[in-house]
């Protein structure tokens, strides 16, 4: 089991562009959460997907959107990129029915905005 | 609102010295608290959680609801403990992280 996998590992975009990041959860997990980790900060919760619906959302603008597919994989989309969106984006998976069980994290996607 | 505070950005100790990484939280309900660790070039991984009350790699953490703290402790630090440590609070199935403390253990 490869655990949580994310792609791509690195991405460079310019201001105003749009980006899509991808995540495959750990085998057996059905819930995907996305986090943004700016330099020198802890991960900050963006949103969580279960049963292909956004279940919870952190304090992020509508430019941040997501999707979950029937195979539980997920995408994070960011529109109209700003310099401040430069960060490490982490995906974490868990089992929805096992609330408060530890989340398993991927290696992240490093997004740089020029 | 839930909040996690880790007051130290960096903690530097010598091998064999005791270690205490501080974590304070703010949460209106009954919190689930975790410590996550990130070793160099590795992904974020769970170190321990308060509900299991277990010791992992010699680390322990006790939830003190009166002081709203969940400090991480180890009696004798090892060089391989050098890493970034994050305290996290789970509420409503999402995690709120502190800013992290870098632990450096020197020989």
Tab-separated table of C-alpha atoms in Angstrom:
chain	number	residue	atom	x	y	z
A	1	UNK	CA	0.000	0.000	0.000
A	2	UNK	CA	1.554	3.249	-1.179
A	3	UNK	CA	-0.477	5.281	1.240
A	4	UNK	CA	-1.688	8.702	0.173
A	5	UNK	CA	-0.271	9.776	-3.171
A	6	UNK	CA	-0.279	13.289	-4.586
A	7	UNK	CA	0.590	14.687	-7.994
A	8	UNK	CA	2.417	16.587	-9.213
A	9	UNK	CA	5.209	16.998	-6.667
A	10	UNK	CA	6.121	20.468	-7.853
A	11	UNK	CA	4.317	23.059	-9.932
A	12	UNK	CA	5.156	26.559	-11.097
A	13	UNK	CA	2.414	28.914	-12.230
A	14	UNK	CA	1.999	32.627	-12.823
A	15	UNK	CA	-0.479	35.015	-11.274
A	16	UNK	CA	-3.997	34.719	-12.656
A	17	UNK	CA	-3.593	31.153	-13.855
A	18	UNK	CA	-5.543	28.162	-12.648
A	19	UNK	CA	-4.154	24.950	-11.161
A	20	UNK	CA	-5.403	21.445	-10.387
A	21	UNK	CA	-3.777	19.207	-7.809
A	22	UNK	CA	-4.589	15.524	-7.407
A	23	UNK	CA	-4.745	13.077	-4.519
A	24	UNK	CA	-5.360	9.352	-4.149
A	25	UNK	CA	-6.271	8.280	-0.628
A	26	UNK	CA	-4.831	5.407	1.318
A	27	UNK	CA	-6.469	2.094	0.474
A	28	UNK	CA	-9.618	1.635	2.534
A	29	UNK	CA	-10.109	5.345	3.212
A	30	UNK	CA	-13.111	7.243	1.891
A	31	UNK	CA	-12.533	10.792	3.096
A	32	UNK	CA	-10.056	13.310	1.734
A	33	UNK	CA	-9.018	16.552	3.386
A	34	UNK	CA	-6.860	19.264	1.862
A	35	UNK	CA	-4.483	21.529	3.740
A	36	UNK	CA	-2.345	24.513	2.768
A	37	UNK	CA	1.032	24.850	4.459
A	38	UNK	CA	2.751	28.174	3.943
A	39	UNK	CA	6.444	28.500	4.714
A	40	UNK	CA	7.070	28.446	8.449
A	41	UNK	CA	3.458	27.680	9.281
A	42	UNK	CA	1.497	24.618	10.257
A	43	UNK	CA	-0.950	23.053	7.807
A	44	UNK	CA	-4.215	24.993	7.489
A	45	UNK	CA	-7.455	23.176	6.685
A	46	UNK	CA	-9.008	24.030	3.314
A	47	UNK	CA	-11.893	21.548	2.952
A	48	UNK	CA	-12.933	17.942	3.306
A	49	UNK	CA	-14.695	15.630	0.854
A	50	UNK	CA	-16.783	12.554	1.553
A	51	UNK	CA	-19.235	10.793	-0.748
A	52	UNK	CA	-18.255	13.224	-3.495
A	53	UNK	CA	-19.501	16.204	-1.522
A	54	UNK	CA	-17.723	18.984	0.314
A	55	UNK	CA	-18.529	18.319	3.968
A	56	UNK	CA	-16.550	21.006	5.757
A	57	UNK	CA	-14.637	24.068	4.716
A	58	UNK	CA	-12.010	26.200	6.325
A	59	UNK	CA	-11.508	29.920	5.918
A	60	UNK	CA	-10.545	29.930	2.243
A	61	UNK	CA	-12.096	31.946	-0.609
A	62	UNK	CA	-14.257	30.458	-3.343
A	63	UNK	CA	-11.226	30.477	-5.660
A	64	UNK	CA	-10.415	27.217	-3.905
A	65	UNK	CA	-12.678	24.397	-5.012
A	66	UNK	CA	-12.524	20.662	-5.065
A	67	UNK	CA	-13.969	17.456	-6.289
A	68	UNK	CA	-14.098	13.858	-5.180
A	69	UNK	CA	-14.542	10.985	-7.590
A	70	UNK	CA	-16.363	7.661	-7.076
A	71	UNK	CA	-13.012	5.931	-6.447
A	72	UNK	CA	-12.456	8.396	-3.537
A	73	UNK	CA	-9.627	10.258	-5.251
A	74	UNK	CA	-9.829	14.018	-5.126
A	75	UNK	CA	-8.780	17.193	-6.895
A	76	UNK	CA	-8.069	20.646	-5.534
A	77	UNK	CA	-8.586	23.510	-7.967
A	78	UNK	CA	-7.395	27.050	-7.428
A	79	UNK	CA	-8.460	29.821	-9.807
A	80	UNK	CA	-7.012	33.290	-10.340
A	81	UNK	CA	-3.778	32.411	-8.590
A	82	UNK	CA	-2.188	34.973	-6.296
A	83	UNK	CA	1.389	35.198	-5.102
A	84	UNK	CA	0.111	34.319	-1.631
A	85	UNK	CA	-1.108	30.955	-2.873
A	86	UNK	CA	2.489	29.759	-2.996
A	87	UNK	CA	2.626	26.930	-0.478
A	88	UNK	CA	2.824	23.209	0.081
A	89	UNK	CA	-0.586	21.627	-0.462
A	90	UNK	CA	-1.177	18.499	1.583
A	91	UNK	CA	-3.795	15.864	1.111
A	92	UNK	CA	-4.853	13.645	3.995
A	93	UNK	CA	-7.167	10.663	3.990
A	94	UNK	CA	-9.216	8.957	6.660
A	95	UNK	CA	-12.294	6.803	7.213
A	96	UNK	CA	-15.419	8.895	7.678
A	97	UNK	CA	-17.117	6.497	10.082
A	98	UNK	CA	-14.034	6.479	12.315
A	99	UNK	CA	-14.287	10.089	13.376
A	100	UNK	CA	-11.238	11.606	14.986
A	101	UNK	CA	-9.068	8.730	13.838
A	102	UNK	CA	-5.627	9.839	12.668
A	103	UNK	CA	-5.408	11.238	9.200
A	104	UNK	CA	-2.737	9.931	6.838
A	105	UNK	CA	-0.854	12.537	4.852
A	106	UNK	CA	0.730	12.552	1.428
A	107	UNK	CA	4.032	14.144	0.531
A	108	UNK	CA	2.327	17.245	-0.784
A	109	UNK	CA	2.480	19.361	-3.913
A	110	UNK	CA	4.799	22.358	-3.795
A	111	UNK	CA	3.091	25.200	-5.701
A	112	UNK	CA	5.110	28.264	-6.620
A	113	UNK	CA	3.462	31.362	-8.080
A	114	UNK	CA	5.619	33.775	-10.061
B	1	UNK	CA	-13.169	28.765	17.326
B	2	UNK	CA	-10.470	26.182	17.836
B	3	UNK	CA	-6.856	27.231	18.110
B	4	UNK	CA	-3.534	25.541	18.831
B	5	UNK	CA	-0.514	27.439	20.108
B	6	UNK	CA	3.045	26.190	20.070
B	7	UNK	CA	5.040	29.016	21.639
B	8	UNK	CA	8.517	27.838	20.628
B	9	UNK	CA	9.659	27.884	17.005
B	10	UNK	CA	12.920	26.143	17.867
B	11	UNK	CA	14.068	23.991	20.751
B	12	UNK	CA	17.709	23.001	20.851
B	13	UNK	CA	18.975	20.423	23.364
B	14	UNK	CA	21.908	18.067	23.810
B	15	UNK	CA	21.614	14.326	23.470
B	16	UNK	CA	20.425	12.777	26.708
B	17	UNK	CA	18.737	15.944	27.959
B	18	UNK	CA	15.013	16.015	28.763
B	19	UNK	CA	12.694	17.518	26.192
B	20	UNK	CA	9.347	19.274	26.567
B	21	UNK	CA	7.542	20.687	23.561
B	22	UNK	CA	4.713	22.937	24.632
B	23	UNK	CA	1.217	22.952	23.190
B	24	UNK	CA	-1.818	24.897	24.369
B	25	UNK	CA	-5.241	24.737	22.814
B	26	UNK	CA	-8.546	26.542	22.746
B	27	UNK	CA	-11.690	24.516	22.082
B	28	UNK	CA	-15.198	24.640	23.457
B	29	UNK	CA	-15.912	20.908	23.402
B	30	UNK	CA	-13.990	17.783	24.352
B	31	UNK	CA	-10.844	17.871	22.250
B	32	UNK	CA	-9.022	15.102	20.510
B	33	UNK	CA	-5.350	16.014	20.493
B	34	UNK	CA	-2.476	14.684	18.453
B	35	UNK	CA	1.205	15.184	17.948
B	36	UNK	CA	2.441	14.853	14.373
B	37	UNK	CA	6.108	14.715	13.420
B	38	UNK	CA	7.918	15.451	10.197
B	39	UNK	CA	11.438	14.103	9.867
B	40	UNK	CA	13.751	15.523	7.225
B	41	UNK	CA	12.542	14.612	3.706
B	42	UNK	CA	9.635	12.570	5.047
B	43	UNK	CA	5.908	13.132	5.105
B	44	UNK	CA	3.945	14.315	8.074
B	45	UNK	CA	3.115	11.335	10.281
B	46	UNK	CA	1.261	10.710	13.491
B	47	UNK	CA	3.459	10.431	16.582
B	48	UNK	CA	0.818	9.936	19.242
B	49	UNK	CA	-2.713	10.814	20.266
B	50	UNK	CA	-3.969	11.570	23.726
B	51	UNK	CA	-6.814	9.079	23.679
B	52	UNK	CA	-4.482	6.102	23.311
B	53	UNK	CA	-2.291	7.196	26.236
B	54	UNK	CA	0.645	5.313	24.767
B	55	UNK	CA	4.320	6.096	24.553
B	56	UNK	CA	5.858	6.223	21.106
B	57	UNK	CA	9.638	6.390	20.638
B	58	UNK	CA	9.875	7.332	24.297
B	59	UNK	CA	7.572	10.346	23.906
B	60	UNK	CA	4.518	10.893	26.075
B	61	UNK	CA	1.900	13.620	26.234
B	62	UNK	CA	-0.750	14.206	28.854
B	63	UNK	CA	-3.903	16.166	28.242
B	64	UNK	CA	-4.411	18.762	30.974
B	65	UNK	CA	-7.901	20.138	30.521
B	66	UNK	CA	-7.499	22.621	33.372
B	67	UNK	CA	-4.498	24.231	31.737
B	68	UNK	CA	-5.711	23.394	28.207
B	69	UNK	CA	-2.308	21.939	27.429
B	70	UNK	CA	-0.948	18.858	25.697
B	71	UNK	CA	2.808	19.106	26.135
B	72	UNK	CA	5.067	16.497	24.526
B	73	UNK	CA	7.810	15.085	26.721
B	74	UNK	CA	10.759	12.749	26.488
B	75	UNK	CA	13.172	12.120	29.370
B	76	UNK	CA	16.306	11.559	27.267
B	77	UNK	CA	16.515	13.085	23.792
B	78	UNK	CA	18.226	11.233	20.952
B	79	UNK	CA	19.781	12.710	17.810
B	80	UNK	CA	17.207	10.908	15.676
B	81	UNK	CA	14.470	12.889	17.441
B	82	UNK	CA	15.516	15.988	15.493
B	83	UNK	CA	12.449	16.922	13.468
B	84	UNK	CA	9.537	19.318	13.147
B	85	UNK	CA	6.767	18.634	15.652
B	86	UNK	CA	3.182	19.790	15.225
B	87	UNK	CA	0.466	19.714	17.819
B	88	UNK	CA	-3.014	19.292	16.325
B	89	UNK	CA	-6.563	19.421	17.605
B	90	UNK	CA	-9.356	17.450	16.005
B	91	UNK	CA	-12.786	18.965	16.095
B	92	UNK	CA	-15.663	18.097	13.776
B	93	UNK	CA	-13.398	15.681	11.879
B	94	UNK	CA	-10.911	18.348	10.785
B	95	UNK	CA	-7.462	19.087	12.152
B	96	UNK	CA	-6.250	22.434	13.443
B	97	UNK	CA	-2.476	22.574	13.632
B	98	UNK	CA	-0.101	24.725	15.583
B	99	UNK	CA	2.764	26.441	13.783
B	100	UNK	CA	5.186	23.730	14.833
B	101	UNK	CA	8.359	23.474	16.875
B	102	UNK	CA	11.663	22.445	15.357
B	103	UNK	CA	13.546	20.159	17.742
B	104	UNK	CA	17.306	19.980	17.249
B	105	UNK	CA	19.219	17.412	19.272
B	106	UNK	CA	22.978	17.909	19.237
B	107	UNK	CA	25.541	15.194	20.043
